[in-house]
Steps between C-alpha positions, in 0.01 A plus 500: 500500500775387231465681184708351179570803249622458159603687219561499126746738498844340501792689745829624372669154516175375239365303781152520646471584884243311705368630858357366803383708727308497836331818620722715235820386591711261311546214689666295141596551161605366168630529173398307251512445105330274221698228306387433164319246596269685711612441828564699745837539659588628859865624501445704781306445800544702845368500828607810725605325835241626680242314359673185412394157680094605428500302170482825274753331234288225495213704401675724288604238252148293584371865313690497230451174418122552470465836394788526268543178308325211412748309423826406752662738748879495513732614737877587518635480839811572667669303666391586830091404420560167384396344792140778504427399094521110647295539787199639285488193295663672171703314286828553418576450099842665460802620792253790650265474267104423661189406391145458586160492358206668650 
C-alpha cells in the first residue's frame, strides 16, 4: 500500500520534504516549496532506481498536487526529465519550468 507523508517542518535548505512510501520503504521523494502565490513548487523530485518505471513520480506529484495546493503545481526539471514532465501532460511555461493543475 502507497502511503504519501508530509510535513510542516521545513529541512535545512527551507524546503519541505515529501515521501512516498510502499510497505515502509521509500520508493520516491521530493522537495518542495510555496511561491507567494500559493503554489506549490517541486524543485526536487527522486526516484531511487530500484523502484523507477512503476509510476511512483507520477503519483508523487499527483499527491502533492491534491493534498498540498489548490492552486497550480510547478515543476523545475533538469534537463534530463524534460521528455518525463511532457509525457504526463504538464505544461511547460518557462526553459524547465512545468506546470499542471490537479
Amino acid at each position: 500500500m502507497l502511503n504519501y507523508e508530509t510535513t510542516t517542518e521545513t529541512n535545512d535548505d527551507g524546503l519541505l520534504p515529501r515521501y512516498l512510501t510502499q510497505d515502509g520503504t521509500v520508493v520516491c521523494s521530493a522537495q518542495m516549496m510555496m511561491d507567494k502565490n500559493g503554489n506549490a513548487v517541486v524543485v526536487q523530485l527522486d526516484t531511487p532506481q530500484e523502484h523507477r518505471g512503476n509510476g511512483y513520480a507520477q503519483e508523487m506529484l499527483r499527491c502533492i498536487g491534491t493534498k498540498d495546493t489548490d492552486k497550480e503545481l510547478r515543476v523545475i526539471s533538469t534537463v534530463t526529465a524534460l521528455g518525463f514532465y511532457r509525457k504526463i501532460g504538464y505544461n511547460e511555461i518557462a526553459p524547465h519550468v512545468f506546470s499542471a493543475s490537479y
